[in-house]
Coordinates of C-alpha atoms in Angstrom, one line a residue:
X225 CA 12.2 8.3 4.9
X226 CA 10.6 8.5 1.5
X227 CA 9.7 11.8 0.0
X228 CA 5.9 11.9 0.1
X229 CA 4.1 14.0 -2.5
X230 CA 1.0 15.3 -0.8
X231 CA -2.2 16.2 -2.6
X232 CA -2.9 19.8 -3.6
X233 CA -6.0 19.7 -1.4
X234 CA -7.3 17.2 1.1
X235 CA -10.3 16.7 3.2
X236 CA -11.9 14.1 5.4
X237 CA -14.3 12.0 3.3
X238 CA -17.0 9.8 4.8
X239 CA -18.0 6.7 2.8
X240 CA -19.5 3.4 3.4
X241 CA -18.7 -0.2 2.4
X242 CA -20.4 -1.2 -0.8
X243 CA -19.1 -4.8 -1.0
X244 CA -16.4 -7.1 0.3
X245 CA -14.7 -9.7 -2.0
X246 CA -12.1 -12.3 -1.0
X247 CA -9.3 -12.2 -3.5
X248 CA -7.0 -15.0 -2.2
X249 CA -6.2 -16.7 1.2
X250 CA -4.4 -13.6 2.4
X251 CA -6.2 -10.7 0.6
X252 CA -9.6 -9.2 0.8
X253 CA -10.9 -6.3 -1.5
X254 CA -13.3 -3.7 -0.1
X255 CA -15.2 -1.4 -2.4
X256 CA -16.2 1.9 -0.8
X257 CA -18.8 4.3 -2.1
X258 CA -20.1 7.8 -1.4
X259 CA -20.6 11.1 -3.1
X260 CA -17.6 12.5 -1.2
X261 CA -15.3 10.7 -3.6
X262 CA -15.8 13.6 -6.0
X263 CA -13.4 15.5 -3.8
X264 CA -10.6 12.9 -4.0
X265 CA -7.8 14.0 -6.3
X266 CA -6.3 11.1 -8.2
X267 CA -2.6 11.3 -8.1
X268 CA 0.3 8.9 -8.2
X269 CA -0.3 5.2 -8.8
X270 CA 0.8 4.3 -5.2
X271 CA -1.6 6.9 -3.8
X272 CA -2.3 6.1 -0.2
X273 CA -5.2 7.1 2.1
X274 CA -5.7 6.9 5.9
X275 CA -8.6 4.6 6.4
X276 CA -10.8 5.3 9.4
X277 CA -13.1 2.5 10.7
X278 CA -15.0 1.8 13.9
X279 CA -13.7 -0.3 16.7
X280 CA -15.6 -3.4 17.8
X281 CA -18.7 -2.3 19.7
X282 CA -18.8 1.2 18.4
X283 CA -22.2 2.1 17.0
X284 CA -21.0 4.8 14.7
X285 CA -17.8 6.3 13.1
X286 CA -16.6 9.5 14.6
X287 CA -14.2 11.2 12.1
X288 CA -11.9 14.2 12.9
X289 CA -13.4 17.5 11.8
X290 CA -10.2 19.1 10.5
X291 CA -8.7 18.6 7.0
X292 CA -5.2 19.4 8.0
X293 CA -2.5 17.3 9.9
X294 CA -4.1 18.6 13.0
X295 CA -6.5 15.6 12.8
X296 CA -3.9 13.5 14.6
X297 CA -3.9 15.3 17.9
X298 CA -7.6 15.9 17.6
X299 CA -8.2 12.1 17.3
X300 CA -6.0 11.3 20.3
X301 CA -8.1 13.6 22.4
X302 CA -11.1 11.4 21.8
X303 CA -11.8 8.8 24.5
X304 CA -11.1 5.3 23.2
X305 CA -14.8 4.5 23.4
X306 CA -15.3 7.0 20.5
X307 CA -11.9 6.9 18.7
X308 CA -11.9 5.0 15.4
X309 CA -9.0 2.8 14.3
X310 CA -6.8 4.4 11.6
X311 CA -4.6 2.5 9.1
X312 CA -2.8 3.4 5.8
X313 CA -3.7 1.7 2.6
X314 CA -3.1 2.1 -1.1
X315 CA -5.9 3.2 -3.4
X316 CA -6.2 0.1 -5.6
X317 CA -8.7 1.6 -8.1
X318 CA -11.1 4.5 -8.4
X319 CA -14.2 4.6 -10.6
X320 CA -15.4 8.2 -10.2
X321 CA -18.4 7.8 -12.5
X322 CA -19.7 5.2 -10.1
X323 CA -18.5 6.9 -6.9
X324 CA -16.5 3.8 -6.1
X325 CA -13.0 3.2 -4.6
X326 CA -11.2 -0.1 -4.0
X327 CA -8.7 -1.0 -1.3
X328 CA -7.0 -4.4 -0.9
X329 CA -6.0 -5.5 2.5
X330 CA -3.2 -8.0 3.2
X331 CA -4.3 -10.2 6.1
X332 CA -1.1 -10.7 8.1
X333 CA -3.1 -11.5 11.2
X334 CA -6.8 -12.2 11.0
X335 CA -7.2 -11.1 14.6
X336 CA -5.6 -7.7 14.1
X337 CA -8.0 -4.7 14.1
X338 CA -8.0 -3.9 10.4
X339 CA -8.1 -7.6 9.2
X340 CA -10.9 -8.4 11.7
X341 CA -12.9 -5.4 10.6
X342 CA -12.4 -6.1 6.9
X343 CA -13.4 -9.8 7.2
X344 CA -16.6 -8.8 9.0
X345 CA -17.4 -5.7 6.9
X346 CA -20.9 -5.6 5.4
X347 CA -22.6 -3.2 2.9
X348 CA -23.5 0.0 4.6
X349 CA -20.8 -0.1 7.3
X350 CA -19.3 3.4 7.8
X351 CA -15.7 4.2 6.8
X352 CA -13.7 7.3 6.2
X353 CA -10.6 8.3 4.2
X354 CA -8.0 11.0 4.2
X355 CA -5.6 11.5 1.2
X356 CA -1.9 11.1 2.0
X357 CA -0.4 11.4 -1.5
X358 CA 2.2 9.2 -3.2
X359 CA 5.9 8.2 -3.2
X360 CA 6.5 6.6 -6.6
X361 CA 8.3 9.1 -8.8
X362 CA 10.6 7.5 -11.4
X363 CA 13.8 9.4 -12.2
X364 CA 13.9 10.8 -15.8
X365 CA 17.3 9.2 -16.5
X366 CA 16.3 5.7 -15.5
X367 CA 16.5 3.2 -18.4
X368 CA 14.7 0.5 -16.3
X369 CA 13.0 0.1 -13.0
X370 CA 13.2 -2.3 -10.0
X371 CA 10.0 -2.8 -8.1
X372 CA 10.1 -5.0 -5.0
X373 CA 7.6 -5.7 -2.2
X374 CA 6.0 -8.2 0.1
X375 CA 2.2 -8.8 0.2
X376 CA 1.5 -5.3 1.7
X377 CA 3.0 -3.7 -1.4
X378 CA 1.2 -5.9 -3.9
X379 CA -1.7 -3.5 -4.4
X380 CA 0.6 -0.5 -4.9
X381 CA 2.9 -2.4 -7.4
X382 CA -0.1 -3.7 -9.2
X383 CA -1.5 -0.2 -9.6
X384 CA 1.9 1.1 -10.7
X385 CA 2.1 -1.5 -13.4
X386 CA -1.5 -0.9 -14.6
X387 CA -0.8 2.8 -15.0
X388 CA 2.7 2.5 -16.4
X389 CA 3.6 3.6 -20.0
X390 CA 3.8 0.8 -22.5
X391 CA 7.5 1.5 -22.9
X392 CA 8.3 0.6 -19.2
X393 CA 11.2 -1.9 -18.7
X394 CA 11.2 -3.3 -15.2
X395 CA 12.1 -6.2 -13.1
X396 CA 9.5 -6.9 -10.4
X397 CA 10.0 -9.1 -7.3
X398 CA 6.9 -9.9 -5.2
X399 CA 6.7 -12.0 -2.0
X400 CA 3.4 -13.5 -0.9
X401 CA 2.6 -15.9 1.9
X402 CA 1.6 -18.9 -0.3
X403 CA 1.2 -20.0 -3.9
X404 CA -2.5 -19.3 -3.8
X405 CA -1.8 -15.6 -3.3
X406 CA 0.1 -15.3 -6.6
X407 CA -1.6 -13.1 -9.2
X408 CA -0.8 -14.4 -12.7
X409 CA -3.2 -11.9 -14.3
X410 CA -1.4 -8.7 -13.1
X411 CA -1.7 -6.2 -16.0
X412 CA 1.7 -5.0 -17.1
X413 CA 3.6 -3.7 -20.1
X414 CA 5.4 -6.3 -22.3
X415 CA 8.8 -5.1 -21.0
X416 CA 8.0 -6.1 -17.4
X417 CA 9.2 -9.4 -15.8
X418 CA 7.7 -10.5 -12.5
X419 CA 9.3 -13.0 -10.2
X420 CA 6.9 -14.4 -7.5
X421 CA 8.4 -15.7 -4.2
X422 CA 6.3 -17.5 -1.6
X423 CA 7.1 -18.0 2.1
X424 CA 5.8 -21.6 2.2
X425 CA 8.3 -23.9 3.8
X426 CA 10.8 -21.0 4.5
X427 CA 12.1 -19.7 7.7
X428 CA 12.8 -16.0 8.3
X429 CA 10.7 -12.9 8.6
X430 CA 8.4 -11.5 5.9
X431 CA 10.4 -9.9 3.1
X432 CA 13.5 -12.0 3.7
X433 CA 12.8 -14.4 0.8
X434 CA 12.2 -11.7 -1.8
X435 CA 15.2 -9.7 -0.5
X436 CA 17.4 -12.8 -1.0
X437 CA 16.0 -13.3 -4.5
X438 CA 16.9 -9.7 -5.5
X439 CA 20.4 -10.0 -4.0
X440 CA 21.0 -13.2 -6.0
X441 CA 19.5 -11.8 -9.2
X442 CA 21.4 -10.8 -12.3
X443 CA 19.9 -7.3 -12.8
X444 CA 20.1 -5.3 -16.0
X445 CA 22.9 -2.7 -16.5
X446 CA 22.3 1.0 -16.9
X447 CA 20.7 3.8 -14.9
X448 CA 17.7 2.6 -12.9
X449 CA 15.0 3.6 -10.5
X450 CA 14.0 1.4 -7.5
X451 CA 10.7 1.5 -5.6
X452 CA 10.6 -1.0 -2.7
X453 CA 8.0 -1.3 0.1
X454 CA 6.9 -3.8 2.8
X455 CA 7.9 -5.0 6.2
X456 CA 10.5 -2.5 7.4
X457 CA 13.5 -4.8 7.2
X458 CA 12.9 -5.3 3.4
X459 CA 13.1 -1.7 2.2
X460 CA 16.0 -0.9 4.5
X461 CA 17.9 -4.1 3.6
X462 CA 17.4 -3.7 -0.1
X463 CA 18.5 -0.1 -0.1
X464 CA 21.7 -1.0 1.8
X465 CA 22.4 -3.8 -0.7
X466 CA 21.8 -1.7 -3.8
X467 CA 24.0 1.2 -2.5
X468 CA 26.8 -0.8 -1.0
X469 CA 27.0 -3.8 -3.3
X470 CA 25.7 -2.5 -6.6
X471 CA 26.7 1.2 -6.5
X472 CA 23.2 2.6 -6.9
X473 CA 22.8 6.2 -5.9
X474 CA 20.6 6.7 -2.8
X475 CA 18.6 9.3 -4.7
X476 CA 17.5 6.7 -7.2
X477 CA 15.8 4.6 -4.6
X478 CA 12.4 5.1 -2.9
X479 CA 12.0 2.9 0.1
X480 CA 8.9 2.7 2.2
X481 CA 8.3 0.7 5.4
X482 CA 4.6 -0.2 5.4
X483 CA 4.6 -2.2 8.6
X484 CA 6.7 -3.9 11.2
X485 CA 6.3 -7.6 12.2
X486 CA 5.2 -8.0 15.8
X487 CA 4.4 -4.3 16.3
X488 CA 0.9 -3.1 15.9
X489 CA 0.3 0.3 14.3
X490 CA -1.0 2.9 16.8
X491 CA -4.7 3.3 16.9

Protein backbone atom coordinates (compact mmCIF):
# COMPACT_ATOMS: atom_id res chain seq x y z
CA UNK A 1 0.00 0.00 0.00
CA UNK A 2 1.25 3.52 -0.72
CA UNK A 3 2.14 5.85 2.09
CA UNK A 4 -0.64 8.43 2.20
CA UNK A 5 0.24 11.87 3.52
CA UNK A 6 -2.93 13.12 5.23
CA UNK A 7 -3.83 16.79 5.59
CA UNK A 8 -3.03 18.58 8.82
CA UNK A 9 -6.73 19.20 9.33
CA UNK A 10 -9.77 17.92 7.54
CA UNK A 11 -13.49 18.45 7.60
CA UNK A 12 -16.59 17.54 5.69
CA UNK A 13 -17.23 20.24 3.09
CA UNK A 14 -20.62 20.61 1.44
CA UNK A 15 -20.59 22.07 -2.07
CA UNK A 16 -22.71 22.14 -5.17
CA UNK A 17 -22.15 21.57 -8.86
CA UNK A 18 -21.39 24.77 -10.73
CA UNK A 19 -20.95 23.31 -14.22
CA UNK A 20 -20.33 20.09 -16.13
CA UNK A 21 -18.09 19.97 -19.20
CA UNK A 22 -17.35 17.00 -21.47
CA UNK A 23 -13.60 16.74 -22.00
CA UNK A 24 -13.34 13.75 -24.37
CA UNK A 25 -15.34 10.57 -25.05
CA UNK A 26 -14.31 9.00 -21.73
CA UNK A 27 -13.86 12.05 -19.49
CA UNK A 28 -16.11 14.65 -17.93
CA UNK A 29 -15.04 17.62 -15.79
CA UNK A 30 -17.17 18.85 -12.90
CA UNK A 31 -16.60 22.24 -11.33
CA UNK A 32 -17.79 22.40 -7.73
CA UNK A 33 -18.34 25.55 -5.73
CA UNK A 34 -19.11 26.72 -2.22
CA UNK A 35 -17.73 28.88 0.57
CA UNK A 36 -16.58 25.76 2.39
CA UNK A 37 -13.63 25.48 0.02
CA UNK A 38 -11.82 28.05 2.16
CA UNK A 39 -11.26 25.17 4.59
CA UNK A 40 -9.58 22.92 2.01
CA UNK A 41 -5.82 22.77 2.53
CA UNK A 42 -4.04 22.52 -0.85
CA UNK A 43 -1.37 19.86 -0.53
CA UNK A 44 0.37 17.47 -2.94
CA UNK A 45 -0.37 17.59 -6.66
CA UNK A 46 -2.15 14.22 -6.57
CA UNK A 47 -4.33 15.36 -3.68
CA UNK A 48 -7.43 13.19 -3.45
CA UNK A 49 -10.84 13.74 -1.90
CA UNK A 50 -13.73 11.49 -1.06
CA UNK A 51 -16.62 12.67 -3.18
CA UNK A 52 -20.11 12.25 -1.70
CA UNK A 53 -23.09 12.41 -4.07
CA UNK A 54 -26.77 11.39 -3.88
CA UNK A 55 -28.09 8.09 -5.11
CA UNK A 56 -30.75 8.06 -7.79
CA UNK A 57 -34.07 9.11 -6.28
CA UNK A 58 -32.63 10.81 -3.22
CA UNK A 59 -33.97 14.32 -2.76
CA UNK A 60 -31.01 15.60 -0.75
CA UNK A 61 -27.42 14.78 0.23
CA UNK A 62 -26.96 13.48 3.76
CA UNK A 63 -23.30 13.92 4.76
CA UNK A 64 -21.56 12.35 7.78
CA UNK A 65 -21.29 14.78 10.67
CA UNK A 66 -17.82 13.80 11.90
CA UNK A 67 -14.55 15.10 10.45
CA UNK A 68 -12.50 12.07 11.49
CA UNK A 69 -12.22 8.57 10.02
CA UNK A 70 -15.27 7.71 12.13
CA UNK A 71 -17.33 8.95 9.18
CA UNK A 72 -17.07 5.47 7.60
CA UNK A 73 -18.99 3.52 10.26
CA UNK A 74 -21.32 6.48 10.67
CA UNK A 75 -22.17 6.32 6.98
CA UNK A 76 -22.74 2.56 7.05
CA UNK A 77 -25.30 2.98 9.82
CA UNK A 78 -27.48 5.07 7.52
CA UNK A 79 -30.22 3.16 5.69
CA UNK A 80 -29.52 2.91 1.98
CA UNK A 81 -32.45 5.20 1.23
CA UNK A 82 -30.47 8.02 2.89
CA UNK A 83 -26.87 6.90 2.35
CA UNK A 84 -24.94 8.77 -0.40
CA UNK A 85 -22.52 7.18 -2.82
CA UNK A 86 -18.83 7.77 -2.01
CA UNK A 87 -15.92 7.63 -4.46
CA UNK A 88 -12.32 8.87 -4.47
CA UNK A 89 -11.10 11.43 -7.02
CA UNK A 90 -8.08 13.63 -7.61
CA UNK A 91 -8.41 17.37 -7.15
CA UNK A 92 -7.66 18.49 -10.70
CA UNK A 93 -7.55 22.22 -9.96
CA UNK A 94 -8.53 24.71 -7.27
CA UNK A 95 -9.33 28.40 -7.73
CA UNK A 96 -9.75 29.62 -4.14
CA UNK A 97 -10.43 33.21 -5.16
CA UNK A 98 -13.51 31.96 -7.05
CA UNK A 99 -14.44 29.22 -4.56
CA UNK A 100 -14.10 26.63 -7.33
CA UNK A 101 -12.69 23.11 -7.46
CA UNK A 102 -12.42 20.83 -10.52
CA UNK A 103 -12.54 17.05 -10.61
CA UNK A 104 -12.27 14.96 -13.76
CA UNK A 105 -14.03 11.62 -13.91
CA UNK A 106 -12.92 8.77 -16.17
CA UNK A 107 -16.05 7.09 -17.52
CA UNK A 108 -15.17 3.38 -17.40
CA UNK A 109 -18.84 2.39 -17.39
CA UNK A 110 -21.49 5.06 -18.11
CA UNK A 111 -24.01 3.04 -16.08
CA UNK A 112 -21.84 2.91 -12.95
CA UNK A 113 -23.06 5.13 -10.07
CA UNK A 114 -20.39 7.86 -10.31
CA UNK A 115 -20.42 8.03 -14.12
CA UNK A 116 -24.23 8.08 -14.29
CA UNK A 117 -24.37 10.82 -11.67
CA UNK A 118 -21.66 12.91 -13.35
CA UNK A 119 -23.24 12.66 -16.78
CA UNK A 120 -26.55 13.86 -15.38
CA UNK A 121 -25.17 16.46 -12.95
CA UNK A 122 -26.65 19.94 -13.24
CA UNK A 123 -25.79 23.28 -11.64
CA UNK A 124 -27.02 23.40 -8.07
CA UNK A 125 -26.84 19.65 -7.45
CA UNK A 126 -25.43 18.94 -3.96
CA UNK A 127 -22.07 17.26 -3.48
CA UNK A 128 -19.63 16.88 -0.60
CA UNK A 129 -15.89 16.29 -0.23
CA UNK A 130 -13.50 15.04 2.46
CA UNK A 131 -9.74 15.60 2.05
CA UNK A 132 -7.68 12.39 1.89
CA UNK A 133 -4.19 13.80 1.30
CA UNK A 134 -1.62 12.77 -1.31
CA UNK A 135 0.89 10.04 -2.21
CA UNK A 136 3.32 11.65 -4.72
CA UNK A 137 6.56 12.35 -2.84
CA UNK A 138 9.67 12.30 -5.08
CA UNK A 139 12.87 11.03 -3.47
CA UNK A 140 15.60 13.70 -3.09
CA UNK A 141 18.22 11.51 -4.78
CA UNK A 142 16.14 10.87 -7.92
CA UNK A 143 17.74 12.20 -11.10
CA UNK A 144 14.62 11.47 -13.16
CA UNK A 145 11.05 10.27 -12.68
CA UNK A 146 8.83 7.61 -14.22
CA UNK A 147 5.10 8.43 -14.15
CA UNK A 148 2.70 5.75 -15.38
CA UNK A 149 -1.08 5.45 -15.37
CA UNK A 150 -4.25 4.47 -17.13
CA UNK A 151 -7.12 6.91 -17.68
CA UNK A 152 -8.02 7.00 -13.98
CA UNK A 153 -4.56 8.42 -13.23
CA UNK A 154 -4.57 11.01 -16.03
CA UNK A 155 -5.96 13.83 -13.82
CA UNK A 156 -3.34 13.17 -11.13
CA UNK A 157 -0.42 12.94 -13.54
CA UNK A 158 -1.60 16.08 -15.35
CA UNK A 159 -1.71 17.93 -12.02
CA UNK A 160 1.74 16.59 -11.07
CA UNK A 161 3.24 17.86 -14.33
CA UNK A 162 1.55 21.26 -14.09
CA UNK A 163 2.97 21.85 -10.61
CA UNK A 164 6.39 20.31 -11.28
CA UNK A 165 9.59 22.38 -11.21
CA UNK A 166 10.93 23.43 -14.59
CA UNK A 167 13.97 21.23 -13.98
CA UNK A 168 11.95 17.99 -13.88
CA UNK A 169 13.22 15.18 -16.11
CA UNK A 170 10.62 12.48 -16.54
CA UNK A 171 9.30 9.74 -18.78
CA UNK A 172 5.50 9.56 -18.72
CA UNK A 173 3.43 6.65 -20.03
CA UNK A 174 -0.35 7.14 -20.22
CA UNK A 175 -3.03 4.73 -21.41
CA UNK A 176 -6.46 5.95 -22.54
CA UNK A 177 -9.39 4.08 -24.11
CA UNK A 178 -9.16 5.70 -27.55
CA UNK A 179 -7.21 8.25 -29.57
CA UNK A 180 -9.82 10.95 -28.97
CA UNK A 181 -8.97 10.83 -25.24
CA UNK A 182 -5.33 11.81 -25.82
CA UNK A 183 -4.46 15.26 -24.41
CA UNK A 184 -1.73 16.80 -26.60
CA UNK A 185 -1.94 20.05 -24.62
CA UNK A 186 -0.85 18.64 -21.23
CA UNK A 187 1.28 21.33 -19.58
CA UNK A 188 4.72 19.97 -18.68
CA UNK A 189 8.36 21.01 -18.25
CA UNK A 190 10.65 20.76 -21.28
CA UNK A 191 12.44 17.74 -19.83
CA UNK A 192 9.28 15.59 -19.77
CA UNK A 193 8.48 13.09 -22.53
CA UNK A 194 4.98 11.61 -22.80
CA UNK A 195 4.08 8.38 -24.58
CA UNK A 196 0.36 7.88 -25.16
CA UNK A 197 -1.02 4.36 -25.53
CA UNK A 198 -4.60 3.61 -26.58
CA UNK A 199 -6.60 0.41 -26.08
CA UNK A 200 -8.26 0.59 -29.50
CA UNK A 201 -7.92 -2.74 -31.26
CA UNK A 202 -6.12 -4.36 -28.32
CA UNK A 203 -7.04 -7.31 -26.15
CA UNK A 204 -6.32 -7.45 -22.45
CA UNK A 205 -7.45 -5.60 -19.35
CA UNK A 206 -7.06 -1.85 -18.77
CA UNK A 207 -3.45 -1.01 -18.01
CA UNK A 208 -1.98 -4.00 -19.85
CA UNK A 209 -0.99 -1.98 -22.92
CA UNK A 210 0.83 0.75 -21.00
CA UNK A 211 2.51 -1.83 -18.76
CA UNK A 212 3.82 -3.59 -21.85
CA UNK A 213 5.05 -0.26 -23.26
CA UNK A 214 7.07 0.48 -20.12
CA UNK A 215 8.49 -3.03 -19.96
CA UNK A 216 9.74 -2.67 -23.55
CA UNK A 217 11.06 0.88 -23.09
CA UNK A 218 14.69 1.91 -22.93
CA UNK A 219 14.57 3.94 -19.72
CA UNK A 220 17.22 6.46 -18.63
CA UNK A 221 20.01 5.35 -16.30
CA UNK A 222 20.58 6.75 -12.83
CA UNK A 223 18.55 6.95 -9.61
CA UNK A 224 14.84 7.42 -10.22
CA UNK A 225 11.48 7.84 -8.56
CA UNK A 226 8.38 6.08 -9.91
CA UNK A 227 4.74 6.99 -9.35
CA UNK A 228 2.23 4.60 -10.93
CA UNK A 229 -1.54 4.37 -10.50
CA UNK A 230 -4.57 2.85 -12.17
CA UNK A 231 -6.40 -0.46 -12.41
CA UNK A 232 -4.89 -2.60 -9.66
CA UNK A 233 -2.96 -4.95 -11.97
CA UNK A 234 -1.02 -2.06 -13.51
CA UNK A 235 0.71 -0.67 -10.37
CA UNK A 236 1.40 -4.11 -8.90
CA UNK A 237 2.69 -5.43 -12.22
CA UNK A 238 4.95 -2.45 -12.87
CA UNK A 239 6.36 -2.50 -9.35
CA UNK A 240 7.22 -6.18 -9.76
CA UNK A 241 8.90 -5.52 -13.11
CA UNK A 242 10.94 -2.56 -11.88
CA UNK A 243 12.14 -4.38 -8.76
CA UNK A 244 12.81 -7.80 -10.27
CA UNK A 245 13.93 -6.89 -13.80
CA UNK A 246 15.48 -3.42 -13.44
CA UNK A 247 16.79 -3.49 -9.88
CA UNK A 248 14.80 -0.51 -8.64
CA UNK A 249 14.46 -0.24 -4.87
CA UNK A 250 10.94 -0.73 -3.57
CA UNK A 251 11.32 2.46 -1.54
CA UNK A 252 11.69 4.45 -4.77
CA UNK A 253 8.29 3.37 -6.09
CA UNK A 254 4.87 4.70 -5.11
CA UNK A 255 2.11 2.48 -6.50
CA UNK A 256 -1.60 3.11 -6.12
CA UNK A 257 -4.51 0.89 -7.14
CA UNK A 258 -7.29 3.32 -8.01
CA UNK A 259 -9.82 0.72 -9.16
CA UNK A 260 -10.36 -2.93 -10.07
CA UNK A 261 -12.02 -4.02 -13.30
CA UNK A 262 -15.28 -5.87 -12.76
CA UNK A 263 -15.55 -4.93 -9.09
CA UNK A 264 -17.60 -1.95 -7.99
CA UNK A 265 -16.33 0.21 -5.16
CA UNK A 266 -18.40 -0.12 -1.97
CA UNK A 267 -21.09 2.48 -1.64
